[in-house]
Amino acid sequence: MKQASLFVDEALLEVRSGSGGNGKVSFRREKFIAKGGPNGGDGGRGGDVILVADNNVATLLDFKSARRIRAESGEHGGVSDRKGASGSDVEIRVPVGTLVFDETPRDPGEETQEADPARLLADLTRPGQRLVVARGGRGGLGNARFKTATRQAPDFATPGRPGETRQIRLSLKLMADVGLVGFPNAGKSTLLRRISAARPRVANYPFTTLVPSLGVVERDDRRCVVADIPGLIEGASEGAGLGHQFLRHVERTRVLVHLLDLEAMLVEGRDLMKDYEAIRRELGRYRPELLERQEILVLNKSDLVHDEALVAPLLERLTERGLRPLQVSSAASQGLDLLLRSMFEAVEDARREAAVDETGREQD
């Protein structure tokens, strides 16, 4: 199976809640009374379709192809005032970080539209968060409900309400503290393997990582989630190289670890300053606020540098820009302790800032 098929971050579903059961028309049968009082029961309520954010679900793979999901309808009312059983709800487990869009055509015959922010139903960012995307129909009323002083034997009941049918699009944005960004083959996947238990695919050619990978990094009593974002290229902000699909997963990260490939500079003569500026440019074009995120700059594959004079011009240019890069070798496990300390400090700072912002919003 190809790796690309293991991660699915978009899905289109048709969901339908259950219809309510019909109310019952019936009368008591008593000796010597041809038609006793009404005793028709109400219909049961239709089941809901509910999305539930679940930390144990990583992708939208279960919904890779268009899916139709149906909840049970309520049962009809019975005699002797028996209410019909309600239809069972259907709970759909989705990853934390799933955005839910309503793509139900507004008018009959209208084509399904692309995801429209104005039709965003919810952003499921908390484990256990629930969203009813299709509400079950109300059960009909049995004829016992319609008995009055002047109408002793009503011979009618009401039907149950139909369920809702909606088209929804699920769009996953990874929930990670740290996003690893850089050009293809900069060593992001190898770094993730070294610092976490994640096992992304690794090889020495561009675009090895075709899908995002998540890893949990733990040191002492500290923990954070790191996302290996597939290699970005120039034009990513305009969709080049699946750019939008990849950049979407950077949006929720608190800290960016930006990797520059020293091997590309030493072997291919690449200008890493231009690489750095190109990635920053794509991030800014996609979402200007990404440029405000805390950034840790990493010169990766430092074990290949046998003469510091080869790196000195680059370091000087970076220093002039106010940048203080860390020199790291994921393959040789060099410089990882300092990188992890810097990463945890940046994440904790970002978490504190987020907590202060949240407190301020609550007070407002």
XYZ file of C-alpha atoms in Angstrom:
364
model
C 0.000 0.000 0.000
C 1.354 3.458 -0.868
C 2.105 5.734 2.029
C -0.008 8.510 0.578
C -3.122 6.415 1.089
C -2.514 6.183 4.832
C -3.241 9.838 5.550
C -6.484 11.403 4.411
C -7.214 14.965 5.474
C -10.397 15.741 3.526
C -13.662 13.852 3.182
C -17.152 14.512 1.866
C -20.058 12.825 3.629
C -23.800 12.688 3.152
C -25.476 12.361 6.529
C -29.130 11.705 7.208
C -30.835 11.671 10.567
C -33.701 9.347 11.357
C -37.310 10.320 10.731
C -39.749 10.452 13.591
C -42.230 7.600 13.932
C -45.909 8.201 13.155
C -48.482 8.680 15.863
C -50.974 5.830 16.308
C -54.750 5.901 15.898
C -56.334 3.324 18.200
C -59.117 2.988 20.776
C -59.619 0.996 23.901
C -61.585 -2.186 23.401
C -63.817 -2.791 26.386
C -66.716 -5.124 26.860
C -70.053 -3.621 25.896
C -68.301 -0.484 24.546
C -68.020 -0.434 20.755
C -65.387 2.257 20.707
C -63.656 3.231 23.927
C -61.487 6.279 24.436
C -58.449 6.974 22.247
C -55.211 5.292 23.308
C -52.889 5.741 20.338
C -49.282 6.417 21.376
C -46.774 8.914 20.038
C -44.096 8.002 17.530
C -40.471 7.799 18.617
C -37.923 10.451 17.804
C -35.447 9.874 14.964
C -31.769 9.386 15.741
C -29.190 12.159 15.366
C -25.913 12.022 13.429
C -23.180 13.325 15.732
C -19.484 14.034 15.174
C -17.184 13.411 18.137
C -13.560 14.615 18.278
C -11.362 11.705 19.347
C -7.629 11.780 20.128
C -7.372 8.124 19.110
C -8.334 8.898 15.503
C -5.445 10.258 13.440
C -6.860 10.699 9.920
C -10.074 10.743 7.906
C -9.124 7.466 6.236
C -12.448 5.830 7.135
C -14.156 8.407 4.928
C -11.717 8.286 2.025
C -14.488 7.767 -0.496
C -17.855 9.511 -0.397
C -19.885 7.983 2.401
C -23.561 7.933 3.271
C -24.310 7.721 6.962
C -27.811 7.092 8.248
C -29.289 7.187 11.726
C -32.254 5.026 12.722
C -35.800 6.273 12.391
C -38.115 6.241 15.377
C -40.721 3.500 15.698
C -44.405 4.223 15.226
C -46.627 4.692 18.237
C -48.537 1.685 19.561
C -51.841 0.885 21.182
C -52.472 1.393 24.894
C -50.605 4.719 24.787
C -47.311 3.009 24.012
C -44.748 5.428 22.643
C -42.560 4.200 19.810
C -38.889 3.645 20.602
C -36.535 6.431 19.563
C -34.056 5.712 16.786
C -30.441 5.189 17.821
C -28.029 8.060 17.295
C -24.965 7.517 15.098
C -21.674 8.835 16.480
C -18.870 9.452 13.991
C -15.376 9.607 15.495
C -13.134 12.176 13.802
C -9.642 13.479 14.621
C -9.193 16.416 16.952
C -8.538 19.381 14.660
C -11.318 18.604 12.171
C -13.182 21.509 10.601
C -16.763 20.787 9.546
C -18.308 22.643 6.604
C -21.926 22.505 5.459
C -21.922 21.904 1.716
C -25.605 21.134 1.342
C -26.831 22.797 -1.887
C -28.797 25.892 -1.013
C -31.315 25.411 -3.823
C -32.544 22.286 -5.637
C -30.170 21.444 -8.454
C -27.392 23.721 -7.189
C -23.956 22.188 -7.477
C -21.992 21.458 -4.311
C -19.741 24.429 -3.588
C -16.167 24.479 -2.377
C -15.745 24.791 1.389
C -16.919 28.286 2.311
C -15.696 29.773 5.619
C -19.114 31.380 6.012
C -20.597 27.871 6.163
C -18.204 26.531 8.762
C -20.277 24.592 11.297
C -17.558 23.908 13.851
C -13.850 23.576 14.518
C -13.445 20.459 16.667
C -10.325 21.332 18.631
C -11.072 19.644 21.979
C -11.147 15.901 22.689
C -14.724 14.816 23.313
C -16.203 17.878 21.582
C -19.509 16.951 19.931
C -21.448 18.394 17.008
C -24.908 17.328 15.847
C -24.728 17.579 12.050
C -28.189 16.127 11.365
C -30.936 16.240 13.990
C -33.533 13.493 14.152
C -37.150 14.209 13.268
C -39.723 14.626 16.027
C -42.167 11.786 16.544
C -45.813 12.240 15.537
C -48.597 12.523 18.108
C -51.020 9.676 18.744
C -54.764 10.283 18.755
C -54.863 10.149 22.567
C -53.233 13.588 22.493
C -56.226 15.122 20.721
C -59.007 14.116 23.093
C -60.922 17.118 24.444
C -64.178 17.707 26.262
C -65.937 18.191 22.945
C -63.916 15.628 20.956
C -64.021 12.343 22.821
C -62.986 10.018 19.993
C -60.458 11.701 17.672
C -59.759 9.421 14.739
C -56.551 11.029 13.560
C -52.882 11.271 14.517
C -49.915 13.195 13.131
C -47.037 11.760 11.117
C -43.450 11.940 12.298
C -41.197 14.682 11.004
C -38.679 13.640 8.345
C -34.994 13.548 9.201
C -32.439 16.024 7.869
C -30.143 15.268 4.948
C -26.933 17.266 4.703
C -23.694 17.165 2.796
C -20.731 17.970 5.007
C -17.057 18.319 4.259
C -14.504 17.339 6.869
C -11.136 19.074 6.653
C -8.348 18.102 9.040
C -5.749 20.532 10.333
C -3.192 18.779 12.470
C -3.010 19.794 16.119
C 0.698 20.063 16.907
C 2.870 22.253 19.110
C 5.793 22.296 16.681
C 5.876 22.219 12.897
C 9.029 21.112 11.053
C 9.320 23.111 7.837
C 11.874 23.385 5.079
C 12.601 22.425 1.503
C 12.259 18.774 0.441
C 15.073 16.525 1.681
C 16.142 18.962 4.423
C 16.041 16.118 6.962
C 12.744 16.769 8.717
C 11.662 13.126 8.816
C 15.024 11.933 10.151
C 14.864 14.574 12.877
C 11.355 13.489 13.862
C 12.517 9.874 14.097
C 15.413 10.870 16.358
C 13.435 12.933 18.833
C 10.224 10.892 18.990
C 8.811 7.426 18.505
C 7.329 8.383 15.132
C 8.543 6.388 12.146
C 8.061 8.501 9.024
C 9.453 7.265 5.742
C 13.065 8.362 5.190
C 15.184 8.268 2.017
C 17.659 10.530 0.245
C 15.416 12.002 -2.418
C 12.942 14.893 -2.505
C 9.316 14.466 -1.484
C 9.927 11.304 0.544
C 7.311 12.649 2.934
C 4.062 12.789 0.993
C 1.844 13.117 4.052
C 2.239 14.841 7.430
C 3.584 12.751 10.300
C 3.061 13.381 14.007
C 5.430 12.453 16.801
C 5.241 12.912 20.556
C 8.451 14.199 22.157
C 8.900 13.583 25.883
C 11.777 14.696 28.098
C 11.570 14.550 31.901
C 8.077 15.826 32.707
C 7.699 17.800 29.494
C 5.778 16.735 26.425
C 4.930 18.229 23.051
C 3.594 17.101 19.682
C 5.738 17.658 16.590
C 4.472 17.570 12.997
C 6.705 16.776 10.032
C 5.178 18.949 7.310
C 5.962 17.640 3.798
C 8.622 19.646 1.979
C 7.490 23.041 0.748
C 8.550 24.519 -2.579
C 8.348 27.961 -4.128
C 4.762 28.627 -5.166
C 3.345 26.491 -2.339
C 1.162 29.397 -1.179
C -0.482 29.318 -4.622
C -1.011 25.566 -4.471
C 2.165 24.370 -6.212
C 3.323 20.914 -5.138
C 0.178 20.324 -3.051
C 1.168 23.508 -1.233
C -2.227 24.406 0.212
C -2.724 20.858 1.431
C 0.618 20.974 3.273
C 0.488 24.567 4.498
C -2.899 24.002 6.112
C -1.216 21.798 8.708
C 1.206 24.566 9.708
C -1.620 26.885 10.777
C -2.235 25.396 14.220
C 1.384 24.920 15.254
C 2.712 27.159 18.033
C 6.388 27.009 17.046
C 8.165 26.508 13.715
C 11.456 24.623 13.469
C 12.914 25.682 10.124
C 15.517 23.279 8.721
C 18.169 24.302 6.205
C 20.119 21.562 4.414
C 23.897 21.974 4.754
C 24.446 19.007 2.434
C 22.663 20.877 -0.366
C 24.980 23.837 0.188
C 28.175 21.763 0.314
C 27.378 19.375 -2.545
C 25.075 21.344 -4.831
C 26.185 24.879 -4.028
C 22.692 25.875 -2.901
C 22.274 29.321 -1.368
C 20.636 28.497 1.969
C 19.870 32.139 2.668
C 17.695 32.148 -0.438
C 16.105 28.862 0.675
C 15.296 30.410 4.045
C 13.788 33.509 2.480
C 11.774 31.438 -0.014
C 10.101 29.358 2.696
C 9.382 32.456 4.792
C 7.908 34.124 1.733
C 5.553 31.192 1.077
C 4.451 31.090 4.722
C 3.714 34.817 4.674
C 1.770 34.659 1.437
C -0.375 31.840 2.757
C -1.025 33.350 6.199
C 0.863 36.533 7.202
C 0.415 35.685 10.882
C 2.627 32.600 10.413
C 5.606 34.945 10.236
C 4.861 36.008 13.818
C 5.253 32.476 15.175
C 8.298 31.651 17.250
C 10.911 30.143 14.960
C 13.952 27.991 15.663
C 16.381 27.968 12.762
C 18.371 24.747 12.318
C 21.354 24.083 10.068
C 20.914 20.351 9.609
C 23.454 17.662 8.603
C 26.282 19.471 10.398
C 28.242 16.199 10.613
C 29.109 16.705 6.930
C 30.929 19.963 7.679
C 34.646 19.207 8.020
C 35.807 22.789 7.627
C 33.980 25.519 9.575
C 35.234 28.055 7.056
C 32.718 26.625 4.581
C 29.835 27.590 6.850
C 31.225 30.895 8.142
C 29.829 33.084 5.297
C 26.340 31.669 5.821
C 26.530 32.185 9.583
C 27.633 35.771 9.046
C 24.692 36.503 6.731
C 22.237 34.909 9.145
C 23.691 36.834 12.084
C 23.292 40.090 10.162
C 19.591 39.251 9.933
C 19.425 38.758 13.699
C 19.163 34.971 13.338
C 20.956 32.543 15.666
C 20.833 29.112 14.034
C 21.514 25.839 15.812
C 23.850 23.380 14.106
C 22.401 19.889 14.293
C 22.980 16.455 12.821
C 19.932 14.240 13.110
C 21.786 11.292 11.597
C 24.706 11.584 14.048
C 22.542 12.771 16.976
C 24.612 15.936 17.336
C 23.121 19.078 18.867
C 19.775 17.454 19.615
C 19.794 18.203 23.350
C 20.157 21.936 22.756
C 17.499 21.812 20.045
C 15.056 20.028 22.350
C 15.673 22.497 25.178
C 15.073 25.399 22.818
C 11.984 23.722 21.418
C 10.393 23.041 24.820
C 11.139 26.588 26.009
C 9.528 28.059 22.890
C 6.472 25.800 23.208
C 6.009 26.664 26.882
C 6.297 30.382 26.099
C 3.705 30.029 23.338
C 1.369 28.093 25.622
C 1.623 30.805 28.281
C 0.863 33.502 25.719
C -2.141 31.523 24.477
C -3.419 31.098 28.042
C -3.117 34.849 28.686
C -4.938 35.627 25.428
C -7.704 33.171 26.312
C -8.105 34.690 29.791
C -8.334 38.152 28.259
C -11.053 37.038 25.834
C -13.044 35.456 28.660
C -12.863 38.680 30.703
C -13.992 40.729 27.710
